[in-house]
Short mmCIF file of C-alpha atoms and ligand atoms in Angstrom, two decimals:
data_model
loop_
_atom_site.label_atom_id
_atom_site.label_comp_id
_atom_site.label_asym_id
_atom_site.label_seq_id
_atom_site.Cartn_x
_atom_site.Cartn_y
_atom_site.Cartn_z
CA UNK A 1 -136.57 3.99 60.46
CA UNK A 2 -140.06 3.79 58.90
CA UNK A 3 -142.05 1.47 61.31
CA UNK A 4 -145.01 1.96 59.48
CA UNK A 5 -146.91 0.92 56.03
CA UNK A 6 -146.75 3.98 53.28
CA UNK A 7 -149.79 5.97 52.25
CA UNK A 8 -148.20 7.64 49.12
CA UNK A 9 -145.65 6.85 46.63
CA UNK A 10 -143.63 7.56 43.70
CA UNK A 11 -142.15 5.18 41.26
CA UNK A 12 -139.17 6.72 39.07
CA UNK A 13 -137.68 4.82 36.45
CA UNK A 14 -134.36 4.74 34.46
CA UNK A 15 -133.28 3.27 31.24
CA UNK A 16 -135.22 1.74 28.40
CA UNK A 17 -138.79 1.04 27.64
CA UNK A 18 -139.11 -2.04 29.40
CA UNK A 19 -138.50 -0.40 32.46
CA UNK A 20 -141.11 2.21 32.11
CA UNK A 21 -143.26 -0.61 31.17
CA UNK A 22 -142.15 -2.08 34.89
CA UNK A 23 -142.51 0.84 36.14
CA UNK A 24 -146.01 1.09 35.17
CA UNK A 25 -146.86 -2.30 36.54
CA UNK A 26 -145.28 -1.63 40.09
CA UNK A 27 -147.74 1.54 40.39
CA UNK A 28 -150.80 -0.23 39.33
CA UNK A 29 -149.31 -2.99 41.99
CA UNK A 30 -149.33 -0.87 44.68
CA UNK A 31 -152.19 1.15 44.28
CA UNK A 32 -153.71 -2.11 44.03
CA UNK A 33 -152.77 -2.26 47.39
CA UNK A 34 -154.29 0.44 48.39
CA UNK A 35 -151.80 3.38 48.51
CA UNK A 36 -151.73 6.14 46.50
CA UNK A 37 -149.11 7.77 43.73
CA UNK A 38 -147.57 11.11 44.39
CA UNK A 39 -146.31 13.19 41.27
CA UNK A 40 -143.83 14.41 44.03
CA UNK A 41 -140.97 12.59 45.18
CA UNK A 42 -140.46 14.89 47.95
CA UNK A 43 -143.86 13.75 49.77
CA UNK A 44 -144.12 10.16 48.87
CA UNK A 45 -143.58 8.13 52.05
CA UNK A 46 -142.41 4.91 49.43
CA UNK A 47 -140.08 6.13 47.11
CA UNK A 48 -138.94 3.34 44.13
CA UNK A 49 -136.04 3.86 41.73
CA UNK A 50 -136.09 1.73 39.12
CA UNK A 51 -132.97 1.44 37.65
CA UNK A 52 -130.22 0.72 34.98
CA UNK A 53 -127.43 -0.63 34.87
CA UNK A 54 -126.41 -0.81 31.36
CA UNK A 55 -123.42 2.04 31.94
CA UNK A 56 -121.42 2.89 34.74
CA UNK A 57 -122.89 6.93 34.98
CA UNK A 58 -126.11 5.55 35.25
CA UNK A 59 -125.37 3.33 38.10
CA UNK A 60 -123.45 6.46 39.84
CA UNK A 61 -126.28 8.50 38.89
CA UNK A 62 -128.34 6.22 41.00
CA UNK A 63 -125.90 6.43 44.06
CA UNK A 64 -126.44 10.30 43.89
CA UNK A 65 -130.42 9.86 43.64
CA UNK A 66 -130.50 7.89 46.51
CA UNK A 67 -128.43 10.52 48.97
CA UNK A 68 -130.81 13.15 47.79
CA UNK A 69 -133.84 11.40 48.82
CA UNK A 70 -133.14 12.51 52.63
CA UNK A 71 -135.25 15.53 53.62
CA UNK A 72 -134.26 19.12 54.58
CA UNK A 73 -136.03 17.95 58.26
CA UNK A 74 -133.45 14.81 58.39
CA UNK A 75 -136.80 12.02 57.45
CA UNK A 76 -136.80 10.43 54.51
CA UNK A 77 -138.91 8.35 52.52
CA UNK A 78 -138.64 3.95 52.52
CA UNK A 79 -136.61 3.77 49.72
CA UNK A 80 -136.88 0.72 47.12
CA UNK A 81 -134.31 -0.04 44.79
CA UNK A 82 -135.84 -2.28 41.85
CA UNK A 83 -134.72 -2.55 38.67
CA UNK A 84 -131.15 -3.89 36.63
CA UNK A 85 -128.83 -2.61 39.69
CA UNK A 86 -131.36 -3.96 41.91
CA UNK A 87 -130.31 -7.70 40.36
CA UNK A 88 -126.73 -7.05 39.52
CA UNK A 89 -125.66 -5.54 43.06
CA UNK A 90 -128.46 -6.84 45.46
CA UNK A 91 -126.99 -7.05 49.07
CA UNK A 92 -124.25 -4.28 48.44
CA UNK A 93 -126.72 -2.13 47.73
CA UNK A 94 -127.86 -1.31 51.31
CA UNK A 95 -124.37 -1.75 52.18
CA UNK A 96 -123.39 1.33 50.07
CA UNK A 97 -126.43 3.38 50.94
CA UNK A 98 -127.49 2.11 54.54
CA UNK A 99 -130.71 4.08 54.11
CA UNK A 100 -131.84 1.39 51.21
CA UNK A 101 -135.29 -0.43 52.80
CA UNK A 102 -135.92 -2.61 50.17
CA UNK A 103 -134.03 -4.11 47.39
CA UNK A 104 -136.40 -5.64 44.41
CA UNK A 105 -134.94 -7.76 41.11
CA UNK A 106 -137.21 -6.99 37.56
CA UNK A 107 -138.02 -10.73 37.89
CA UNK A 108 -139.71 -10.50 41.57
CA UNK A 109 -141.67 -7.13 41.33
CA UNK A 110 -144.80 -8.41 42.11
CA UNK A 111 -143.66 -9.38 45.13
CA UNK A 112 -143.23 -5.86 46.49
CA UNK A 113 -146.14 -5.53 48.83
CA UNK A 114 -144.99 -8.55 51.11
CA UNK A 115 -141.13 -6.41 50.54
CA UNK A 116 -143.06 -3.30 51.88
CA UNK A 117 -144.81 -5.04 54.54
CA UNK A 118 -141.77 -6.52 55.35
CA UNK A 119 -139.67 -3.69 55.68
CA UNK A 120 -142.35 -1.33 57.25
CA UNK A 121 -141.60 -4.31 60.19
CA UNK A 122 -137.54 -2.80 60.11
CA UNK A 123 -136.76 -6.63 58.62
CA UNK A 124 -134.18 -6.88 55.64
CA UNK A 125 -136.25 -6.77 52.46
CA UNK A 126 -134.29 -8.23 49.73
CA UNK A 127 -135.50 -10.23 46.44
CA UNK A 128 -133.54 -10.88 43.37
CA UNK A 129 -135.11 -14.39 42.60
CA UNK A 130 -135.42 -15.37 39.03
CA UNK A 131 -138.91 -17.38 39.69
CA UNK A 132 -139.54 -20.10 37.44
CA UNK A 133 -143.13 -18.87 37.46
CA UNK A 134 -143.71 -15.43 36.01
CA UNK A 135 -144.25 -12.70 37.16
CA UNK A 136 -146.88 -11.38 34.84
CA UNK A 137 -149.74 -13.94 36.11
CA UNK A 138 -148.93 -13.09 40.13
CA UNK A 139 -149.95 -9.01 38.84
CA UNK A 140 -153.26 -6.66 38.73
CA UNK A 141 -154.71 -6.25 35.67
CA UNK A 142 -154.31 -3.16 33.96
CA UNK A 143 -155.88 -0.06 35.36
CA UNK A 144 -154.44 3.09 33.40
CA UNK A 145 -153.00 3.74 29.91
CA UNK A 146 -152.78 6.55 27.36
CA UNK A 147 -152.96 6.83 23.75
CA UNK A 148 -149.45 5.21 23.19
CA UNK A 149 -148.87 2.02 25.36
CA UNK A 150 -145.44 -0.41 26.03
CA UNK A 151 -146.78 -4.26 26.30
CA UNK A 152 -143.47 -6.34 27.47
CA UNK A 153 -144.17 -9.77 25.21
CA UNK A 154 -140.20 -10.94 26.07
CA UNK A 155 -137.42 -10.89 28.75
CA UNK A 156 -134.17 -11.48 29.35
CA UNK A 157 -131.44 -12.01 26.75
CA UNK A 158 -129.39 -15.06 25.53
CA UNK A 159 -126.98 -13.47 23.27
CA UNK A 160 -123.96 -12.56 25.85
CA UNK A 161 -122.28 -9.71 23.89
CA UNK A 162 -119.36 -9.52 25.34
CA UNK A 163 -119.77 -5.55 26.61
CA UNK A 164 -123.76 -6.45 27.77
CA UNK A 165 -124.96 -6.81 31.59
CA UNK A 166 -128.30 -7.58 30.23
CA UNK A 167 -128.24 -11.23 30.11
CA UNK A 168 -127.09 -10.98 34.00
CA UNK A 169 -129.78 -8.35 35.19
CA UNK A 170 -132.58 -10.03 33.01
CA UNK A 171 -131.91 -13.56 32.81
CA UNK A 172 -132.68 -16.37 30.17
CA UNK A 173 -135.30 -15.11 27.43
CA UNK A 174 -137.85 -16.17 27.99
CA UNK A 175 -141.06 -15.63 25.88
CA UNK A 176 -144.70 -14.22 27.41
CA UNK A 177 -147.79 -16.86 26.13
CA UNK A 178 -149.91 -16.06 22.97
CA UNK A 179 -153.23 -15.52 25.27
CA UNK A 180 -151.90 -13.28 27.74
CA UNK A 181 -150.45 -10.78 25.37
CA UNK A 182 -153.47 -10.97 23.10
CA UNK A 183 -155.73 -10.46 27.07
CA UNK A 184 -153.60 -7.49 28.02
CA UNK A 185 -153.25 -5.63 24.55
CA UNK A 186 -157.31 -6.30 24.75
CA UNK A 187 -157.30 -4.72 28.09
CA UNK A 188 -154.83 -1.68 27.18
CA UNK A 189 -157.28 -0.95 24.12
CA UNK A 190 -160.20 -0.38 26.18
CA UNK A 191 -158.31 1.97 28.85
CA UNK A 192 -158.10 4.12 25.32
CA UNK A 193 -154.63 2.79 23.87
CA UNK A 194 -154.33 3.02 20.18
CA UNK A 195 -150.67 2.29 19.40
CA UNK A 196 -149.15 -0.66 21.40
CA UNK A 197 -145.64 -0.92 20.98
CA UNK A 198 -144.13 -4.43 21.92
CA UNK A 199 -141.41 -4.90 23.89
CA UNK A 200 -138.27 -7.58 24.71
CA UNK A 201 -134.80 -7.32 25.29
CA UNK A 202 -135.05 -8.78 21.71
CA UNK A 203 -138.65 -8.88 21.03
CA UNK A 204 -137.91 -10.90 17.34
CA UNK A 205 -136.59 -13.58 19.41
CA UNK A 206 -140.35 -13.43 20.76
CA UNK A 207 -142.36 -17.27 20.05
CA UNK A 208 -145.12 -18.70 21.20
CA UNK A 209 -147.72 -21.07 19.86
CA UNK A 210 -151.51 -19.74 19.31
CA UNK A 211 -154.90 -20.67 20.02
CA UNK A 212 -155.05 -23.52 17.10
CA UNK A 213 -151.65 -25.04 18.98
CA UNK A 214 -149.38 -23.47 15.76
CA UNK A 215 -145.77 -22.31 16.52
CA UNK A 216 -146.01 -17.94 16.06
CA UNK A 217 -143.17 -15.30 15.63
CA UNK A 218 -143.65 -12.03 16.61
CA UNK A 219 -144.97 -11.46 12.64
CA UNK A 220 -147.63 -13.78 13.89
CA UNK A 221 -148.44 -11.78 17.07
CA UNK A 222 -148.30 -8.53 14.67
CA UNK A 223 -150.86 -10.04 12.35
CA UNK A 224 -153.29 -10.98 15.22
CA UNK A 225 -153.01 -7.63 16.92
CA UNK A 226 -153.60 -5.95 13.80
CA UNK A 227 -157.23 -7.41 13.99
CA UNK A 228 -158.20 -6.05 16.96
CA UNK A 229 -160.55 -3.44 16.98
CA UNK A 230 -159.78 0.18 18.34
CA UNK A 231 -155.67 -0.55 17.82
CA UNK A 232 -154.29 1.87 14.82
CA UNK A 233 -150.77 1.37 15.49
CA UNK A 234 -148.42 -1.45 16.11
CA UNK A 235 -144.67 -0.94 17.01
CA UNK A 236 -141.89 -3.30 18.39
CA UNK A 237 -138.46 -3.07 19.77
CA UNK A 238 -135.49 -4.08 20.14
CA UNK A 239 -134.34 -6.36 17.37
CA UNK A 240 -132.20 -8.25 17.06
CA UNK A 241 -130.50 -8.78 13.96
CA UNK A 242 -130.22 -12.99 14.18
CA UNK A 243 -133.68 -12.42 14.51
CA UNK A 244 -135.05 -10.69 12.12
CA UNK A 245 -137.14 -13.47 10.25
CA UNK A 246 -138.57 -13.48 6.36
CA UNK A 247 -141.51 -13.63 7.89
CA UNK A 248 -141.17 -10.32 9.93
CA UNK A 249 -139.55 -8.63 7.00
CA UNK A 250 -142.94 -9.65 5.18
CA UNK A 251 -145.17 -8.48 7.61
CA UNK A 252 -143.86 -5.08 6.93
CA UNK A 253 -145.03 -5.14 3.85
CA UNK A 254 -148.15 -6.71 4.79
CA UNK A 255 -149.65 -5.58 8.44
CA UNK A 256 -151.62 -2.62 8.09
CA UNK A 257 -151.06 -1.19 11.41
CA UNK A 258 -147.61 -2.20 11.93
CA UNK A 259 -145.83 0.79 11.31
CA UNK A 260 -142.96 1.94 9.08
CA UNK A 261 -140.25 2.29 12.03
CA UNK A 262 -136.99 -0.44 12.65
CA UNK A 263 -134.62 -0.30 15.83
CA UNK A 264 -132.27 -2.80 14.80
CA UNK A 265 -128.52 -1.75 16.65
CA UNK A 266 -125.36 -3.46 14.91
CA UNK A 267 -123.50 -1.82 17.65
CA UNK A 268 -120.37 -1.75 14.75
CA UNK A 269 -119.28 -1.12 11.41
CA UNK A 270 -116.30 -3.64 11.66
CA UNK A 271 -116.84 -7.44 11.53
CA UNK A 272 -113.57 -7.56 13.72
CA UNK A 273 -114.98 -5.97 16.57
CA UNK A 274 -118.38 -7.44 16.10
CA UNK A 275 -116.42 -10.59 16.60
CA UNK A 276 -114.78 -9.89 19.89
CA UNK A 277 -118.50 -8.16 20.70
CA UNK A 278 -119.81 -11.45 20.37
CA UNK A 279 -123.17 -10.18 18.22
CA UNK A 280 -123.26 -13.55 16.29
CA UNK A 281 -123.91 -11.29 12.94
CA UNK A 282 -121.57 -9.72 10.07
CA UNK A 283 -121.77 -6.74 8.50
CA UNK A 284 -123.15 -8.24 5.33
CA UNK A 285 -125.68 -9.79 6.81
CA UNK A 286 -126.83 -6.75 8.39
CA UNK A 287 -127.46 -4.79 5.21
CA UNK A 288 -128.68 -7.24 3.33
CA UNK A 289 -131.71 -7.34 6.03
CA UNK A 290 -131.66 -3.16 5.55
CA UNK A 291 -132.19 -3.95 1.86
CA UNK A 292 -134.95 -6.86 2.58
CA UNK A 293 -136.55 -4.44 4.97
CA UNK A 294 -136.11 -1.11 2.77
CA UNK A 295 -138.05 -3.54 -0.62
CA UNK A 296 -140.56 -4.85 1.70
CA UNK A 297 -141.73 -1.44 2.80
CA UNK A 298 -139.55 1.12 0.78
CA UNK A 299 -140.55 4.28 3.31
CA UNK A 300 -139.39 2.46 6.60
CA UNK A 301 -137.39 4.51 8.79
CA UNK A 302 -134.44 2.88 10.42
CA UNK A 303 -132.84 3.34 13.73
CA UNK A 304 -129.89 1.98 15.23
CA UNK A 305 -127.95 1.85 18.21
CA UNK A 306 -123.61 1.88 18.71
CA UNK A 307 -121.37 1.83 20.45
CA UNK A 308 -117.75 3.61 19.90
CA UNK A 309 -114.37 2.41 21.60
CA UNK A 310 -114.89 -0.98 22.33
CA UNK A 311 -111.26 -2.30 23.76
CA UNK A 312 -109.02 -2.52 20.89
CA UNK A 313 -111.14 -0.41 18.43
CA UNK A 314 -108.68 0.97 15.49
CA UNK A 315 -109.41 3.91 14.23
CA UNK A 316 -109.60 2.17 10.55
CA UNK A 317 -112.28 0.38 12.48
CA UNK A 318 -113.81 3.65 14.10
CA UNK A 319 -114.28 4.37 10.64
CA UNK A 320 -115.81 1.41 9.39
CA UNK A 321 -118.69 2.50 11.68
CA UNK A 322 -119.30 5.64 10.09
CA UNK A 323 -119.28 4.00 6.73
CA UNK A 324 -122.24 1.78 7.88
CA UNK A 325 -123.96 4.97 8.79
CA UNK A 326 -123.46 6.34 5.32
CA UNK A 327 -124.77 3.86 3.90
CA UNK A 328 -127.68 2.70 5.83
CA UNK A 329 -128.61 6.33 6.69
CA UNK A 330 -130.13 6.61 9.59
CA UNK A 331 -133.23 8.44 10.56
CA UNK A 332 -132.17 8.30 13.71
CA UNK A 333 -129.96 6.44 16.50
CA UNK A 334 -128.29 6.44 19.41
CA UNK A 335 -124.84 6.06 20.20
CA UNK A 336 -122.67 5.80 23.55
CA UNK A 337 -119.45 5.10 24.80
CA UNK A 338 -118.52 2.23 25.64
CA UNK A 339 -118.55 1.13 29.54
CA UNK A 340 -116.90 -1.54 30.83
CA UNK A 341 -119.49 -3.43 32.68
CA UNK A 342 -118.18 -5.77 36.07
CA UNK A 343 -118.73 -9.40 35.30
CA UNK A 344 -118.52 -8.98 31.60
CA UNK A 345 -115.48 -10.69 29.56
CA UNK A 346 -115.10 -7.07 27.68
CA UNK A 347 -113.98 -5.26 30.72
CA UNK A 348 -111.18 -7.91 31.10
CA UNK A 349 -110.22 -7.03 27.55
CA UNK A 350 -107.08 -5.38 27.35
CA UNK A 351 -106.88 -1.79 24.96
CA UNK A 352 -109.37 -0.43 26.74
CA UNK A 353 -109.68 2.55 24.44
CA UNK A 354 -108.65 6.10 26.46
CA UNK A 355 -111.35 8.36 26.95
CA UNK A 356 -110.29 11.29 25.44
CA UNK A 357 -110.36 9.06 21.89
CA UNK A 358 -113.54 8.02 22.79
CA UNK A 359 -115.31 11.52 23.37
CA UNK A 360 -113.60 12.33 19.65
CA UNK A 361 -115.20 9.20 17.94
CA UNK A 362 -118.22 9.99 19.68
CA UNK A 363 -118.53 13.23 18.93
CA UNK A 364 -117.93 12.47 15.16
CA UNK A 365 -120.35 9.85 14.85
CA UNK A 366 -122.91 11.97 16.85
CA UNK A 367 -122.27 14.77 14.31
CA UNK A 368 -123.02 12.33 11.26
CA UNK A 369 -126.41 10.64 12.69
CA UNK A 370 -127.60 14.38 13.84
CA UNK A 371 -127.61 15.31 10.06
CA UNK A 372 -129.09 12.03 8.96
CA UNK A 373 -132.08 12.66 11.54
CA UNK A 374 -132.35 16.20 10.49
CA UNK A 375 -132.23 15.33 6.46
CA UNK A 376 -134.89 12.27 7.31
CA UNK A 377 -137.09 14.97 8.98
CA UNK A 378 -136.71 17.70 6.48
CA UNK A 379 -137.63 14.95 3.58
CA UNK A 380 -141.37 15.46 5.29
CA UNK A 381 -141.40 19.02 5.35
CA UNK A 382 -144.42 19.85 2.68
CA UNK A 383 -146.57 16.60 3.33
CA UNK A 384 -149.27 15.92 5.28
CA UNK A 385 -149.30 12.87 7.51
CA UNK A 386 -151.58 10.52 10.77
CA UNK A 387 -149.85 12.13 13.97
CA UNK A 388 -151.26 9.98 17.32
CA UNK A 389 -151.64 12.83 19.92
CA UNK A 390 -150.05 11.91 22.87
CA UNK A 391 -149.37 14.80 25.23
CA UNK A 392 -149.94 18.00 26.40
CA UNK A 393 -147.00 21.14 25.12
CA UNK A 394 -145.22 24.15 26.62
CA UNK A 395 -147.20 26.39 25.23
CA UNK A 396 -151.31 26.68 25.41
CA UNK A 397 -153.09 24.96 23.39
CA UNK A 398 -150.10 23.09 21.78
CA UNK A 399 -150.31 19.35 21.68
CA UNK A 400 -147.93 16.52 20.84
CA UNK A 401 -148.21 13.37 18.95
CA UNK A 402 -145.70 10.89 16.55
CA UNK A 403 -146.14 10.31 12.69
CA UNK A 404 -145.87 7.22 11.28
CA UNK A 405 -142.10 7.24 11.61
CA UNK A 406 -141.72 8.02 15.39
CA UNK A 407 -141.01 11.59 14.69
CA UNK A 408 -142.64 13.68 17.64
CA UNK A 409 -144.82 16.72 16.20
CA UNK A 410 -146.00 20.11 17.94
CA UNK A 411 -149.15 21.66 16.37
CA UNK A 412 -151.94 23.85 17.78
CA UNK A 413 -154.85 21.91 17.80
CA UNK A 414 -158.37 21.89 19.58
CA UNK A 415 -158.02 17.97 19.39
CA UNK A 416 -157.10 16.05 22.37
CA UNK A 417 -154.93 13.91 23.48
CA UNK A 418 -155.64 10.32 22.15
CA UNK A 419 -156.48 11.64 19.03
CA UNK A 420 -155.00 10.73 15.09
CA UNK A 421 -155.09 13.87 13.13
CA UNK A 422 -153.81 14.87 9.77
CA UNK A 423 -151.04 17.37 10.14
CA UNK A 424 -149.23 18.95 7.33
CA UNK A 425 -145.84 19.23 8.15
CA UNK A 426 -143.99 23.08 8.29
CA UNK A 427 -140.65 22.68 9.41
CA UNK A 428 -138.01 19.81 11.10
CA UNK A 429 -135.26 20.35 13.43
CA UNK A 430 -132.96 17.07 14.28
CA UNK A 431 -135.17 16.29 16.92
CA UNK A 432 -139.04 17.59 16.17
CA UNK A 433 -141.14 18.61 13.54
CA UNK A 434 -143.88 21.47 13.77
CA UNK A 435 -147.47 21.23 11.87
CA UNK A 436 -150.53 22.52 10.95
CA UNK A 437 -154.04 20.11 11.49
CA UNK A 438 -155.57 19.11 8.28
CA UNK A 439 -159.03 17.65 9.41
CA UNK A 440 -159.81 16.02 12.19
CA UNK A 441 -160.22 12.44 11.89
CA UNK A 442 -163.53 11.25 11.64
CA UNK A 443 -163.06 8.21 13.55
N1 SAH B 501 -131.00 -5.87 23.27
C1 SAH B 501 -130.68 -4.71 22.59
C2 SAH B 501 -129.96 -3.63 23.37
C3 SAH B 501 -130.13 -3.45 24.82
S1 SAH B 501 -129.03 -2.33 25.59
C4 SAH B 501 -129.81 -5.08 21.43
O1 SAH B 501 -129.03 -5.96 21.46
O2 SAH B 501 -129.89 -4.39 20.45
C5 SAH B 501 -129.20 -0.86 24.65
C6 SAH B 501 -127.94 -0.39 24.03
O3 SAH B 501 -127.01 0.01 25.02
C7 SAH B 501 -127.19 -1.42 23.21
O4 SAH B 501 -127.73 -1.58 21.94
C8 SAH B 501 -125.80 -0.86 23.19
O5 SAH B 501 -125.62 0.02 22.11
C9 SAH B 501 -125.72 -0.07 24.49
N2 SAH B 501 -124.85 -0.73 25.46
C10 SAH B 501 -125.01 -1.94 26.06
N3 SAH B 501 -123.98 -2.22 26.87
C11 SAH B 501 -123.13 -1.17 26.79
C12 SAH B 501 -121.86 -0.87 27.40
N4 SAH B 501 -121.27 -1.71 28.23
N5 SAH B 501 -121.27 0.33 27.09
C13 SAH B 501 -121.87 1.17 26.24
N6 SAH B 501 -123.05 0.95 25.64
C14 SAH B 501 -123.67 -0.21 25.91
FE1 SF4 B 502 -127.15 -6.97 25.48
FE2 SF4 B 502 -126.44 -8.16 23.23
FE3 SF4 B 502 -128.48 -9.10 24.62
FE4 SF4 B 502 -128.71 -6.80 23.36
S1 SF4 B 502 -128.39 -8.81 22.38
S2 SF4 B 502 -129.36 -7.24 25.44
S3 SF4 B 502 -126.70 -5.92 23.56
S4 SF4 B 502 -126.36 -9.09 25.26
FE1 F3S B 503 -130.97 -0.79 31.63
FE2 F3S B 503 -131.86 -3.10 32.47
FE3 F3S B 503 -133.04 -1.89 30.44
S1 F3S B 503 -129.76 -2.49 32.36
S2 F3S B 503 -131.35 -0.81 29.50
S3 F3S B 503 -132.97 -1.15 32.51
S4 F3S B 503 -132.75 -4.05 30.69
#
């Protein structure tokens, strides 16, 4: 067993933004602390998967990770499980994989030095608490950040759709104070971030009151970001539709540096199965927020998120979905299967949908959004456009960065990272553009 405090770690994390945001925070935590991050898994004496739990593969996926964290000389690292299967499966966790040392909820990360301490000592080192207190105020400032940074601004999730752990591994929403974001997008600006995207489980659901004691919406939080010096770019996600507020829809039209780009998942063409999903929104109402969007700022890009054979799904109802993606069209979105989570009143549901008629709906929906994203990409081919360089290419010399619309570009440039140049776009594929620098910026 590991008797002794680690030197070295590596933090790996799963699933959406908010855990690379957590992810992010645990590493500043524990260098805080003194030890140091290793870009290899395979030296680190701390190793930390933080993980997901929103499908069954990715919980198996996790299962597998672990078991391949023991060495070729029979040592391993301490292992830390954090994250969404951290909270949903807590003791059994160490039961399933004995070699499990610590076992950390997304609520209770900053409590993973006393975990470490703990079991460096061979003790049980187990925390899923939901503290009333947050989290956020018990961690380090901010030490590192590139161009592009995440800024978690709400938890958690009160909707219960009826497919959703979320609501389990997250707990209530709850909303992070007015101050604190405005301190830590402050602090994320002067490590050199120029785009800050806000996150939430539903970030709309995001309110708070400001400095002058008024009650804010995330519009409100948009506006005052777009003030700040040094920011370009202001992003959010995910929405939810219930959410999505006049006032939001307005600030699309009216925020300079909030930028052209919606994630807002209806899950469903049907308002049948939207029903038994429980998502508390019809179809009607979702388009007609498309169409408040789309006049607001006519050049938005929109993204969404579904899910195909949900128990009972017709295929009448199958094809309601693909009707919604005709007629929103897409430029771009994900879409998955759908897996029946424990604990959730949709896995109790009875036609559960087999998978073989899943892969086919799947694979037909997947073929409609990949020539929606391709189509929204080609529609730039010709133009020139900001691109945000972000990162380092394959190739020499080769850089990439995001336009406006979250598409990512590759151009040869002798720019850096960090930078916003103006690219003129050559070609699109579904998935990337390629382009040519303009000028550099002057700023
Ligand atoms: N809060 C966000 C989504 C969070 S989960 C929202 O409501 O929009 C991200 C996506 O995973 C969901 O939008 C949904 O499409 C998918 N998802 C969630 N639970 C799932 C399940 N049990 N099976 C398949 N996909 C699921
Ligand atoms: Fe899950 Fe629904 Fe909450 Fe999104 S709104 S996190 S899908 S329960
Ligand atoms: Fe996964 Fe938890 Fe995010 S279940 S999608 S990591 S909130």
């Amino acid at each position: 067993m590991n008797s002794q405090i680690p030197k070295t770690f590596h933090v790996k994390s799963f699933g959406c933004q908010m855990n690379v945001y957590d992810g992010a925070r645990m590493t500043e935590l524990l260098e805080a602390e003194g030890m140091k991050a290793s870009a290899d898994v395979g030296a680190a004496d701390l190793v930390v998967l933080n993980t997901c739990h929103i499908r069954e593969r990715a919980v198996d996926k996790i299962y597998s990770d672990i078991g391949r964290l023991r060495r070729d000389d029979g040592s391993r690292p301490m292992i830390a499980v954090a994250g969404c299967v951290a909270q949903a499966e807590g003791g059994e966790i160490p039961r399933r994989a004995p070699i499990v040392d610590i076992v950390v909820g997304p609520q209770a990360y900053h409590r993973l030095p006393e975990l470490v301490a703990k079991a460096g000592r061979g003790e049980p080192a187990l925390d899923t608490d939901m503290p009333i207190e947050s989290k956020f105020g018990e961690l380090p400032a901010r030490r590192r950040q590139g161009p592009s940074a995440f800024l978690t601004i709400q938890e958690g999730c009160d909707k219960f759709c009826t497919y959703c752990v979320v609501p389990y591994t997250r707990g209530a929403e709850v909303s992070r104070g007015w101050s604190a974001i405005l301190d830590e997008a402050r602090a994320l600006i002067d490590l050199g971030a120029k785009e800050i995207t806000l996150l939430g489980q539903n970030v709309n659901a995001w309110t708070g009151e400001d400095e002058a004691g008024r009650i804010q919406g995330m519009d409100g939080l948009a506006r005052a970001l777009d003030r700040l010096n040094g920011l370009e770019r202001i992003r959010y996600m995910t929405s939810h539709p219930s959410d999505m507020t006049d006032g939001l829809i307005r600030a699309h039209a009216e925020v300079e540096k909030l930028m052209p780009f919606l994630h807002l998942p209806v899950q469903s063409g049907n308002d049948r199965v939207l029903k038994a999903m429980n998502r508390s929104h019809a179809i009607h109402d979702y388009l007609d927020i498309i169409d408040r969007v789309r006049a607001a700022r006519p050049d938005i890009a929109i993204s969404g998120d579904f899910i195909v054979g949900f128990p009972g799904e017709k295929d009448s109802e199958f094809e309601d979905t693909l009707k919604i993606v005709e007629a929103v069209n897409y430029a771009q979105a994900y879409s998955f299967k759908y897996s029946p989570r424990p604990g959730t009143p949709a896995a109790d549901m009875d036609e559960q949908v087999p998978a073989e008629l899943m892969d086919e709906r799947l694979q037909r929906l997947q073929a409609l959004i990949n020539q929606q994203q391709l189509e929204f990409n080609q529609a730039i081919v010709g133009r020139r456009t900001s691109v945000l360089l972000e990162r380092q290419g394959k190739k020499p010399g080769q850089l990439i960065g995001k336009t406006p619309w979250l598409q990512s570009v590759h151009l040869e440039t002798t720019a850096v990272v960090g930078d916003m140049v103006e690219v003129e776009i050559l070609s699109a594929g579904p998935n990337s553009l390629a382009g040519a620098e303009f000028m550099k910026d002057a700023a």
